Amino acid sequence: EVQLVQSGAEVRKPGESLKISCEGSGYTFASYWIAWVRQMPGMGLEWMGIIFPGDSDTRYSPSFQGQVNISADKSISTVFLQWNSLKASDTAMYYCARVIYHYTSSGYRFYFEYWGQGALVSVPS
Amino acid sequence: QSVLTQPPSLSAAPGQKVTISCSGSTSNIGSNYVSWYQQLPGTAPKVLIYDDNKRPSGIPDRFSGSKSGTSATLDIAGLQTGDEADYYCGTWDTDLNRGAVLGGGTKVTVL
Protein backbone atom coordinates (compact mmCIF):
# COMPACT_ATOMS: atom_id res chain seq x y z
CA GLU A 1 0.00 0.00 0.00
CA VAL A 2 1.38 3.39 -1.02
CA GLN A 3 1.72 5.72 1.96
CA LEU A 4 3.08 9.22 2.38
CA VAL A 5 3.57 10.20 6.00
CA GLN A 6 4.34 13.80 6.80
CA SER A 7 6.01 15.32 9.84
CA GLY A 8 3.85 16.99 12.46
CA ALA A 9 2.47 20.46 12.99
CA GLU A 10 4.99 23.25 13.56
CA VAL A 11 4.83 26.68 15.14
CA ARG A 12 7.64 29.10 14.38
CA LYS A 13 8.35 32.81 14.70
CA PRO A 14 8.81 35.07 11.66
CA GLY A 15 12.40 34.94 10.44
CA GLU A 16 13.02 31.41 11.71
CA SER A 17 13.93 28.47 9.50
CA LEU A 18 11.96 25.26 9.12
CA LYS A 19 12.26 21.93 7.31
CA ILE A 20 9.27 19.59 7.07
CA SER A 21 9.34 16.07 5.69
CA CYS A 22 7.36 13.50 3.75
CA GLU A 23 8.31 9.82 3.95
CA GLY A 24 7.10 7.41 1.30
CA SER A 25 6.57 3.68 1.63
CA GLY A 26 4.93 0.82 -0.22
CA TYR A 27 6.57 1.56 -3.57
CA THR A 28 9.95 2.26 -5.21
CA PHE A 29 10.46 5.72 -3.75
CA ALA A 30 13.19 6.82 -6.17
CA SER A 31 11.03 6.19 -9.23
CA TYR A 32 8.17 8.64 -8.72
CA TRP A 33 7.98 12.43 -8.58
CA ILE A 34 6.83 13.99 -5.31
CA ALA A 35 5.06 17.36 -5.20
CA TRP A 36 4.43 19.90 -2.48
CA VAL A 37 1.08 21.71 -2.38
CA ARG A 38 0.14 24.67 -0.20
CA GLN A 39 -3.32 25.41 1.16
CA MET A 40 -3.63 28.68 3.03
CA PRO A 41 -6.46 28.95 5.59
CA GLY A 42 -9.83 28.88 3.85
CA MET A 43 -8.20 28.94 0.41
CA GLY A 44 -7.55 26.63 -2.52
CA LEU A 45 -4.68 24.36 -3.47
CA GLU A 46 -1.44 25.78 -4.91
CA TRP A 47 1.31 23.70 -6.51
CA MET A 48 4.74 24.63 -5.15
CA GLY A 49 7.11 22.30 -6.94
CA ILE A 50 8.13 18.72 -7.64
CA ILE A 51 11.23 16.59 -7.16
CA PHE A 52 12.33 13.27 -8.61
CA PRO A 53 14.06 11.48 -5.71
CA GLY A 54 16.05 9.25 -8.05
CA ASP A 55 18.28 12.13 -9.21
CA SER A 56 16.86 15.13 -7.26
CA ASP A 57 15.71 16.82 -10.47
CA THR A 58 13.52 19.66 -9.15
CA ARG A 59 10.97 22.02 -10.75
CA TYR A 60 9.44 24.98 -8.95
CA SER A 61 6.29 26.96 -9.55
CA PRO A 62 7.29 30.52 -10.52
CA SER A 63 5.29 31.67 -7.47
CA PHE A 64 7.53 29.70 -5.10
CA GLN A 65 10.91 29.79 -6.86
CA GLY A 66 13.44 31.31 -4.46
CA GLN A 67 10.98 31.20 -1.56
CA VAL A 68 11.41 27.57 -0.54
CA ASN A 69 13.81 24.71 -1.13
CA ILE A 70 12.71 21.19 -2.05
CA SER A 71 15.15 18.33 -1.51
CA ALA A 72 15.16 14.56 -1.23
CA ASP A 73 17.12 11.80 0.48
CA LYS A 74 16.31 8.58 -1.32
CA SER A 75 18.29 6.54 1.20
CA ILE A 76 15.54 7.24 3.74
CA SER A 77 12.68 7.58 1.24
CA THR A 78 12.03 11.15 2.33
CA VAL A 79 11.39 14.46 0.62
CA PHE A 80 11.79 17.80 2.40
CA LEU A 81 10.37 21.30 2.13
CA GLN A 82 12.49 24.03 3.68
CA TRP A 83 12.25 27.73 4.48
CA ASN A 84 15.24 29.85 5.49
CA SER A 85 13.22 32.77 6.82
CA LEU A 86 9.54 32.22 7.52
CA LYS A 87 6.89 34.92 7.13
CA ALA A 88 3.44 35.13 8.67
CA SER A 89 2.06 34.57 5.16
CA ASP A 90 3.65 31.08 5.14
CA THR A 91 0.98 29.98 7.61
CA ALA A 92 -0.78 27.14 5.80
CA MET A 93 -1.37 23.43 5.49
CA TYR A 94 1.30 21.79 3.35
CA TYR A 95 0.66 18.52 1.54
CA CYS A 96 3.06 16.24 -0.22
CA ALA A 97 1.75 14.05 -3.01
CA ARG A 98 3.11 11.35 -5.30
CA VAL A 99 2.76 12.57 -8.83
CA ILE A 100 2.40 11.01 -12.22
CA TYR A 101 4.33 13.31 -14.55
CA HIS A 102 5.52 12.60 -18.04
CA TYR A 103 5.18 13.86 -21.55
CA THR A 104 3.28 11.91 -24.19
CA SER A 105 2.49 12.64 -27.82
CA SER A 106 -0.98 13.73 -26.61
CA GLY A 107 0.37 16.15 -24.02
CA TYR A 108 1.62 16.11 -20.45
CA ARG A 109 0.17 13.61 -18.02
CA PHE A 110 0.31 15.26 -14.61
CA TYR A 111 -1.77 14.42 -11.60
CA PHE A 112 -1.45 14.00 -7.85
CA GLU A 113 -1.92 10.27 -7.35
CA TYR A 114 -1.47 9.80 -3.59
CA TRP A 115 -1.46 12.43 -0.86
CA GLY A 116 0.11 12.77 2.56
CA GLN A 117 -2.01 13.70 5.55
CA GLY A 118 -0.80 17.31 5.56
CA ALA A 119 1.38 19.33 7.93
CA LEU A 120 0.14 22.57 9.46
CA VAL A 121 2.75 25.31 9.65
CA SER A 122 1.85 28.30 11.81
CA VAL A 123 3.88 31.49 11.84
CA PRO A 124 2.01 33.87 14.11
CA SER A 125 2.87 37.50 13.70
CA GLN B 1 -6.19 34.56 -9.51
CA SER B 2 -6.14 30.93 -10.65
CA VAL B 3 -5.08 30.00 -14.17
CA LEU B 4 -8.01 27.57 -14.35
CA THR B 5 -11.47 29.02 -13.71
CA GLN B 6 -14.11 27.14 -11.74
CA PRO B 7 -17.43 28.35 -10.31
CA PRO B 8 -16.91 29.09 -6.59
CA SER B 9 -19.99 27.16 -5.50
CA LEU B 10 -22.79 24.91 -6.69
CA SER B 11 -25.67 23.25 -4.89
CA ALA B 12 -28.20 20.55 -5.67
CA ALA B 13 -30.55 18.19 -3.91
CA PRO B 14 -29.69 14.55 -3.18
CA GLY B 15 -30.08 12.35 -6.24
CA GLN B 16 -29.61 15.19 -8.70
CA LYS B 17 -26.67 15.77 -11.02
CA VAL B 18 -24.04 18.46 -10.60
CA THR B 19 -21.74 19.67 -13.37
CA ILE B 20 -18.54 21.51 -12.45
CA SER B 21 -16.78 23.41 -15.21
CA CYS B 22 -13.07 24.20 -15.49
CA SER B 23 -12.01 26.73 -18.08
CA GLY B 24 -8.43 27.18 -19.23
CA SER B 25 -6.45 27.91 -22.36
CA THR B 26 -4.52 26.26 -25.18
CA SER B 27 -1.33 26.07 -23.07
CA ASN B 28 -2.97 24.03 -20.31
CA ILE B 29 -6.30 22.21 -20.77
CA GLY B 30 -6.14 22.58 -24.54
CA SER B 31 -2.94 20.55 -24.84
CA ASN B 32 -2.54 18.47 -21.68
CA TYR B 33 -4.47 15.97 -19.60
CA VAL B 34 -6.87 17.12 -16.87
CA SER B 35 -7.42 15.70 -13.40
CA TRP B 36 -10.04 16.32 -10.72
CA TYR B 37 -9.76 16.17 -6.93
CA GLN B 38 -12.21 15.96 -4.06
CA GLN B 39 -11.37 17.48 -0.70
CA LEU B 40 -13.75 16.55 2.08
CA PRO B 41 -13.79 18.96 5.06
CA GLY B 42 -10.66 18.65 7.18
CA THR B 43 -9.02 16.01 4.99
CA ALA B 44 -6.36 15.75 2.30
CA PRO B 45 -7.51 15.91 -1.33
CA LYS B 46 -8.10 12.71 -3.27
CA VAL B 47 -7.94 12.13 -7.03
CA LEU B 48 -11.31 11.42 -8.64
CA ILE B 49 -10.44 11.66 -12.34
CA TYR B 50 -7.11 11.57 -14.18
CA ASP B 51 -6.14 11.66 -17.87
CA ASP B 52 -9.34 13.66 -18.61
CA ASN B 53 -11.81 10.84 -17.95
CA LYS B 54 -10.24 7.88 -16.12
CA ARG B 55 -11.28 6.86 -12.61
CA PRO B 56 -8.87 5.32 -10.09
CA SER B 57 -10.03 2.04 -8.62
CA GLY B 58 -12.55 2.62 -5.85
CA ILE B 59 -14.03 5.80 -7.32
CA PRO B 60 -17.74 5.26 -8.11
CA ASP B 61 -18.88 5.66 -11.69
CA ARG B 62 -21.20 8.46 -10.49
CA PHE B 63 -18.12 10.63 -11.03
CA SER B 64 -17.20 11.24 -14.67
CA GLY B 65 -14.90 13.63 -16.48
CA SER B 66 -14.80 15.04 -19.99
CA LYS B 67 -12.90 17.64 -21.96
CA SER B 68 -13.58 19.74 -25.01
CA GLY B 69 -11.12 22.26 -26.35
CA THR B 70 -9.91 24.45 -23.50
CA SER B 71 -12.60 23.41 -20.99
CA ALA B 72 -13.14 20.37 -18.83
CA THR B 73 -16.13 19.14 -16.87
CA LEU B 74 -16.69 16.97 -13.83
CA ASP B 75 -20.16 15.43 -13.52
CA ILE B 76 -21.45 14.02 -10.25
CA ALA B 77 -24.58 11.96 -10.80
CA GLY B 78 -26.93 10.76 -8.07
CA LEU B 79 -25.61 13.34 -5.60
CA GLN B 80 -25.19 12.09 -2.03
CA THR B 81 -24.73 13.98 1.23
CA GLY B 82 -21.22 12.53 1.44
CA ASP B 83 -20.31 14.32 -1.80
CA GLU B 84 -20.43 17.68 -0.04
CA ALA B 85 -16.83 18.86 -0.52
CA ASP B 86 -14.50 21.13 -2.44
CA TYR B 87 -13.58 20.02 -5.96
CA TYR B 88 -10.49 21.11 -7.89
CA CYS B 89 -9.39 20.66 -11.48
CA GLY B 90 -5.73 20.50 -12.42
CA THR B 91 -3.40 20.10 -15.37
CA TRP B 92 0.07 21.02 -16.66
CA ASP B 93 0.67 24.41 -18.26
CA THR B 94 3.44 24.86 -20.79
CA ASP B 95 3.19 28.67 -20.85
CA LEU B 96 5.68 30.87 -18.96
CA ASN B 97 7.14 27.82 -17.19
CA ARG B 98 3.99 27.71 -15.03
CA GLY B 99 4.14 23.97 -14.47
CA ALA B 100 1.19 22.42 -12.66
CA VAL B 101 -1.90 24.60 -12.36
CA LEU B 102 -5.05 24.13 -10.34
CA GLY B 103 -8.48 25.70 -10.39
CA GLY B 104 -9.69 27.85 -7.51
CA GLY B 105 -12.03 25.11 -6.34
CA THR B 106 -15.80 24.62 -6.31
CA LYS B 107 -17.70 24.11 -3.08
CA VAL B 108 -20.53 21.63 -3.69
CA THR B 109 -23.39 21.81 -1.20
CA VAL B 110 -26.01 19.09 -0.98
CA LEU B 111 -29.32 20.74 -0.10
mmCIF file of C-alpha atoms in Angstrom:
data_model
loop_
_atom_site.group_PDB
_atom_site.id
_atom_site.type_symbol
_atom_site.label_atom_id
_atom_site.label_comp_id
_atom_site.label_asym_id
_atom_site.label_seq_id
_atom_site.Cartn_x
_atom_site.Cartn_y
_atom_site.Cartn_z
ATOM 1 C CA GLU A 1 0.000 0.000 0.000
ATOM 2 C CA VAL A 2 1.385 3.388 -1.024
ATOM 3 C CA GLN A 3 1.718 5.715 1.959
ATOM 4 C CA LEU A 4 3.082 9.216 2.381
ATOM 5 C CA VAL A 5 3.567 10.199 6.001
ATOM 6 C CA GLN A 6 4.343 13.803 6.804
ATOM 7 C CA SER A 7 6.007 15.316 9.843
ATOM 8 C CA GLY A 8 3.845 16.988 12.458
ATOM 9 C CA ALA A 9 2.470 20.462 12.987
ATOM 10 C CA GLU A 10 4.990 23.250 13.557
ATOM 11 C CA VAL A 11 4.825 26.681 15.140
ATOM 12 C CA ARG A 12 7.644 29.105 14.378
ATOM 13 C CA LYS A 13 8.349 32.805 14.703
ATOM 14 C CA PRO A 14 8.806 35.067 11.663
ATOM 15 C CA GLY A 15 12.404 34.944 10.438
ATOM 16 C CA GLU A 16 13.022 31.410 11.710
ATOM 17 C CA SER A 17 13.926 28.472 9.501
ATOM 18 C CA LEU A 18 11.964 25.255 9.118
ATOM 19 C CA LYS A 19 12.257 21.932 7.315
ATOM 20 C CA ILE A 20 9.275 19.586 7.066
ATOM 21 C CA SER A 21 9.340 16.070 5.693
ATOM 22 C CA CYS A 22 7.358 13.503 3.747
ATOM 23 C CA GLU A 23 8.315 9.819 3.947
ATOM 24 C CA GLY A 24 7.099 7.409 1.296
ATOM 25 C CA SER A 25 6.572 3.679 1.625
ATOM 26 C CA GLY A 26 4.931 0.816 -0.219
ATOM 27 C CA TYR A 27 6.569 1.564 -3.574
ATOM 28 C CA THR A 28 9.952 2.262 -5.215
ATOM 29 C CA PHE A 29 10.462 5.719 -3.754
ATOM 30 C CA ALA A 30 13.194 6.823 -6.165
ATOM 31 C CA SER A 31 11.032 6.190 -9.231
ATOM 32 C CA TYR A 32 8.168 8.644 -8.715
ATOM 33 C CA TRP A 33 7.983 12.429 -8.583
ATOM 34 C CA ILE A 34 6.830 13.986 -5.308
ATOM 35 C CA ALA A 35 5.060 17.360 -5.197
ATOM 36 C CA TRP A 36 4.429 19.904 -2.481
ATOM 37 C CA VAL A 37 1.084 21.709 -2.380
ATOM 38 C CA ARG A 38 0.144 24.669 -0.198
ATOM 39 C CA GLN A 39 -3.317 25.408 1.161
ATOM 40 C CA MET A 40 -3.630 28.682 3.032
ATOM 41 C CA PRO A 41 -6.456 28.955 5.593
ATOM 42 C CA GLY A 42 -9.829 28.880 3.851
ATOM 43 C CA MET A 43 -8.205 28.940 0.407
ATOM 44 C CA GLY A 44 -7.545 26.625 -2.522
ATOM 45 C CA LEU A 45 -4.682 24.356 -3.474
ATOM 46 C CA GLU A 46 -1.443 25.781 -4.910
ATOM 47 C CA TRP A 47 1.308 23.702 -6.512
ATOM 48 C CA MET A 48 4.741 24.634 -5.147
ATOM 49 C CA GLY A 49 7.108 22.300 -6.940
ATOM 50 C CA ILE A 50 8.132 18.724 -7.644
ATOM 51 C CA ILE A 51 11.227 16.592 -7.165
ATOM 52 C CA PHE A 52 12.332 13.266 -8.610
ATOM 53 C CA PRO A 53 14.062 11.485 -5.713
ATOM 54 C CA GLY A 54 16.053 9.252 -8.052
ATOM 55 C CA ASP A 55 18.281 12.132 -9.207
ATOM 56 C CA SER A 56 16.862 15.129 -7.259
ATOM 57 C CA ASP A 57 15.707 16.816 -10.468
ATOM 58 C CA THR A 58 13.517 19.662 -9.148
ATOM 59 C CA ARG A 59 10.975 22.015 -10.754
ATOM 60 C CA TYR A 60 9.437 24.981 -8.952
ATOM 61 C CA SER A 61 6.288 26.961 -9.547
ATOM 62 C CA PRO A 62 7.288 30.520 -10.522
ATOM 63 C CA SER A 63 5.293 31.673 -7.474
ATOM 64 C CA PHE A 64 7.526 29.701 -5.099
ATOM 65 C CA GLN A 65 10.915 29.792 -6.860
ATOM 66 C CA GLY A 66 13.442 31.305 -4.461
ATOM 67 C CA GLN A 67 10.978 31.203 -1.560
ATOM 68 C CA VAL A 68 11.409 27.566 -0.536
ATOM 69 C CA ASN A 69 13.811 24.706 -1.127
ATOM 70 C CA ILE A 70 12.714 21.187 -2.046
ATOM 71 C CA SER A 71 15.153 18.326 -1.507
ATOM 72 C CA ALA A 72 15.162 14.555 -1.229
ATOM 73 C CA ASP A 73 17.121 11.796 0.481
ATOM 74 C CA LYS A 74 16.309 8.578 -1.324
ATOM 75 C CA SER A 75 18.291 6.539 1.205
ATOM 76 C CA ILE A 76 15.543 7.242 3.742
ATOM 77 C CA SER A 77 12.677 7.580 1.236
ATOM 78 C CA THR A 78 12.029 11.152 2.325
ATOM 79 C CA VAL A 79 11.388 14.463 0.616
ATOM 80 C CA PHE A 80 11.787 17.803 2.401
ATOM 81 C CA LEU A 81 10.365 21.298 2.125
ATOM 82 C CA GLN A 82 12.494 24.026 3.680
ATOM 83 C CA TRP A 83 12.245 27.726 4.481
ATOM 84 C CA ASN A 84 15.239 29.853 5.486
ATOM 85 C CA SER A 85 13.221 32.765 6.823
ATOM 86 C CA LEU A 86 9.544 32.218 7.517
ATOM 87 C CA LYS A 87 6.895 34.919 7.132
ATOM 88 C CA ALA A 88 3.438 35.134 8.667
ATOM 89 C CA SER A 89 2.059 34.567 5.161
ATOM 90 C CA ASP A 90 3.652 31.081 5.139
ATOM 91 C CA THR A 91 0.976 29.977 7.615
ATOM 92 C CA ALA A 92 -0.781 27.143 5.800
ATOM 93 C CA MET A 93 -1.365 23.432 5.495
ATOM 94 C CA TYR A 94 1.295 21.786 3.350
ATOM 95 C CA TYR A 95 0.657 18.521 1.544
ATOM 96 C CA CYS A 96 3.063 16.239 -0.223
ATOM 97 C CA ALA A 97 1.750 14.047 -3.014
ATOM 98 C CA ARG A 98 3.111 11.354 -5.295
ATOM 99 C CA VAL A 99 2.762 12.565 -8.826
ATOM 100 C CA ILE A 100 2.400 11.013 -12.221
ATOM 101 C CA TYR A 101 4.326 13.311 -14.550
ATOM 102 C CA HIS A 102 5.520 12.604 -18.038
ATOM 103 C CA TYR A 103 5.179 13.857 -21.554
ATOM 104 C CA THR A 104 3.277 11.909 -24.185
ATOM 105 C CA SER A 105 2.493 12.637 -27.819
ATOM 106 C CA SER A 106 -0.977 13.735 -26.608
ATOM 107 C CA GLY A 107 0.366 16.151 -24.016
ATOM 108 C CA TYR A 108 1.620 16.112 -20.455
ATOM 109 C CA ARG A 109 0.169 13.611 -18.023
ATOM 110 C CA PHE A 110 0.314 15.257 -14.614
ATOM 111 C CA TYR A 111 -1.766 14.418 -11.596
ATOM 112 C CA PHE A 112 -1.448 13.996 -7.852
ATOM 113 C CA GLU A 113 -1.923 10.273 -7.347
ATOM 114 C CA TYR A 114 -1.470 9.796 -3.587
ATOM 115 C CA TRP A 115 -1.460 12.426 -0.857
ATOM 116 C CA GLY A 116 0.114 12.772 2.563
ATOM 117 C CA GLN A 117 -2.014 13.703 5.550
ATOM 118 C CA GLY A 118 -0.799 17.306 5.559
ATOM 119 C CA ALA A 119 1.378 19.328 7.931
ATOM 120 C CA LEU A 120 0.137 22.573 9.460
ATOM 121 C CA VAL A 121 2.751 25.312 9.648
ATOM 122 C CA SER A 122 1.846 28.303 11.812
ATOM 123 C CA VAL A 123 3.882 31.488 11.841
ATOM 124 C CA PRO A 124 2.006 33.867 14.114
ATOM 125 C CA SER A 125 2.873 37.505 13.697
ATOM 126 C CA GLN B 1 -6.190 34.557 -9.514
ATOM 127 C CA SER B 2 -6.140 30.931 -10.649
ATOM 128 C CA VAL B 3 -5.077 30.005 -14.167
ATOM 129 C CA LEU B 4 -8.008 27.566 -14.352
ATOM 130 C CA THR B 5 -11.469 29.022 -13.708
ATOM 131 C CA GLN B 6 -14.113 27.144 -11.739
ATOM 132 C CA PRO B 7 -17.431 28.354 -10.308
ATOM 133 C CA PRO B 8 -16.909 29.090 -6.589
ATOM 134 C CA SER B 9 -19.987 27.160 -5.496
ATOM 135 C CA LEU B 10 -22.787 24.910 -6.693
ATOM 136 C CA SER B 11 -25.667 23.250 -4.894
ATOM 137 C CA ALA B 12 -28.196 20.551 -5.669
ATOM 138 C CA ALA B 13 -30.551 18.186 -3.913
ATOM 139 C CA PRO B 14 -29.694 14.551 -3.177
ATOM 140 C CA GLY B 15 -30.085 12.353 -6.240
ATOM 141 C CA GLN B 16 -29.607 15.190 -8.697
ATOM 142 C CA LYS B 17 -26.667 15.765 -11.023
ATOM 143 C CA VAL B 18 -24.043 18.462 -10.600
ATOM 144 C CA THR B 19 -21.738 19.666 -13.370
ATOM 145 C CA ILE B 20 -18.537 21.507 -12.450
ATOM 146 C CA SER B 21 -16.779 23.406 -15.206
ATOM 147 C CA CYS B 22 -13.069 24.196 -15.490
ATOM 148 C CA SER B 23 -12.007 26.727 -18.076
ATOM 149 C CA GLY B 24 -8.434 27.182 -19.225
ATOM 150 C CA SER B 25 -6.446 27.912 -22.365
ATOM 151 C CA THR B 26 -4.520 26.257 -25.179
ATOM 152 C CA SER B 27 -1.334 26.071 -23.074
ATOM 153 C CA ASN B 28 -2.968 24.033 -20.314
ATOM 154 C CA ILE B 29 -6.297 22.212 -20.772
ATOM 155 C CA GLY B 30 -6.139 22.583 -24.538
ATOM 156 C CA SER B 31 -2.944 20.549 -24.839
ATOM 157 C CA ASN B 32 -2.542 18.466 -21.679
ATOM 158 C CA TYR B 33 -4.472 15.966 -19.596
ATOM 159 C CA VAL B 34 -6.870 17.120 -16.874
ATOM 160 C CA SER B 35 -7.421 15.699 -13.402
ATOM 161 C CA TRP B 36 -10.035 16.322 -10.722
ATOM 162 C CA TYR B 37 -9.756 16.171 -6.927
ATOM 163 C CA GLN B 38 -12.213 15.963 -4.059
ATOM 164 C CA GLN B 39 -11.368 17.482 -0.697
ATOM 165 C CA LEU B 40 -13.754 16.553 2.082
ATOM 166 C CA PRO B 41 -13.793 18.957 5.057
ATOM 167 C CA GLY B 42 -10.655 18.646 7.178
ATOM 168 C CA THR B 43 -9.017 16.010 4.991
ATOM 169 C CA ALA B 44 -6.359 15.754 2.302
ATOM 170 C CA PRO B 45 -7.510 15.906 -1.328
ATOM 171 C CA LYS B 46 -8.102 12.711 -3.275
ATOM 172 C CA VAL B 47 -7.938 12.134 -7.031
ATOM 173 C CA LEU B 48 -11.312 11.417 -8.641
ATOM 174 C CA ILE B 49 -10.435 11.656 -12.339
ATOM 175 C CA TYR B 50 -7.115 11.568 -14.179
ATOM 176 C CA ASP B 51 -6.141 11.663 -17.867
ATOM 177 C CA ASP B 52 -9.340 13.662 -18.613
ATOM 178 C CA ASN B 53 -11.806 10.840 -17.949
ATOM 179 C CA LYS B 54 -10.237 7.881 -16.119
ATOM 180 C CA ARG B 55 -11.283 6.862 -12.606
ATOM 181 C CA PRO B 56 -8.874 5.322 -10.091
ATOM 182 C CA SER B 57 -10.030 2.044 -8.616
ATOM 183 C CA GLY B 58 -12.547 2.621 -5.852
ATOM 184 C CA ILE B 59 -14.026 5.796 -7.316
ATOM 185 C CA PRO B 60 -17.742 5.265 -8.106
ATOM 186 C CA ASP B 61 -18.882 5.663 -11.693
ATOM 187 C CA ARG B 62 -21.198 8.456 -10.489
ATOM 188 C CA PHE B 63 -18.119 10.629 -11.034
ATOM 189 C CA SER B 64 -17.199 11.244 -14.665
ATOM 190 C CA GLY B 65 -14.904 13.634 -16.483
ATOM 191 C CA SER B 66 -14.799 15.043 -19.987
ATOM 192 C CA LYS B 67 -12.901 17.642 -21.955
ATOM 193 C CA SER B 68 -13.585 19.741 -25.013
ATOM 194 C CA GLY B 69 -11.116 22.262 -26.353
ATOM 195 C CA THR B 70 -9.913 24.449 -23.499
ATOM 196 C CA SER B 71 -12.602 23.409 -20.993
ATOM 197 C CA ALA B 72 -13.143 20.367 -18.830
ATOM 198 C CA THR B 73 -16.129 19.141 -16.873
ATOM 199 C CA LEU B 74 -16.691 16.966 -13.831
ATOM 200 C CA ASP B 75 -20.156 15.427 -13.517
ATOM 201 C CA ILE B 76 -21.446 14.017 -10.254
ATOM 202 C CA ALA B 77 -24.578 11.961 -10.805
ATOM 203 C CA GLY B 78 -26.928 10.756 -8.071
ATOM 204 C CA LEU B 79 -25.607 13.344 -5.602
ATOM 205 C CA GLN B 80 -25.188 12.092 -2.025
ATOM 206 C CA THR B 81 -24.727 13.983 1.233
ATOM 207 C CA GLY B 82 -21.217 12.527 1.438
ATOM 208 C CA ASP B 83 -20.314 14.321 -1.796
ATOM 209 C CA GLU B 84 -20.429 17.684 -0.041
ATOM 210 C CA ALA B 85 -16.833 18.856 -0.524
ATOM 211 C CA ASP B 86 -14.500 21.129 -2.440
ATOM 212 C CA TYR B 87 -13.584 20.017 -5.960
ATOM 213 C CA TYR B 88 -10.488 21.106 -7.889
ATOM 214 C CA CYS B 89 -9.389 20.657 -11.483
ATOM 215 C CA GLY B 90 -5.728 20.498 -12.420
ATOM 216 C CA THR B 91 -3.400 20.102 -15.372
ATOM 217 C CA TRP B 92 0.067 21.019 -16.656
ATOM 218 C CA ASP B 93 0.668 24.409 -18.262
ATOM 219 C CA THR B 94 3.441 24.861 -20.789
ATOM 220 C CA ASP B 95 3.195 28.668 -20.853
ATOM 221 C CA LEU B 96 5.680 30.874 -18.962
ATOM 222 C CA ASN B 97 7.142 27.819 -17.188
ATOM 223 C CA ARG B 98 3.995 27.713 -15.028
ATOM 224 C CA GLY B 99 4.141 23.969 -14.467
ATOM 225 C CA ALA B 100 1.191 22.418 -12.663
ATOM 226 C CA VAL B 101 -1.901 24.605 -12.362
ATOM 227 C CA LEU B 102 -5.051 24.129 -10.336
ATOM 228 C CA GLY B 103 -8.483 25.705 -10.390
ATOM 229 C CA GLY B 104 -9.686 27.846 -7.512
ATOM 230 C CA GLY B 105 -12.027 25.113 -6.345
ATOM 231 C CA THR B 106 -15.795 24.618 -6.314
ATOM 232 C CA LYS B 107 -17.700 24.107 -3.080
ATOM 233 C CA VAL B 108 -20.525 21.632 -3.686
ATOM 234 C CA THR B 109 -23.390 21.813 -1.204
ATOM 235 C CA VAL B 110 -26.012 19.087 -0.978
ATOM 236 C CA LEU B 111 -29.316 20.735 -0.104
#
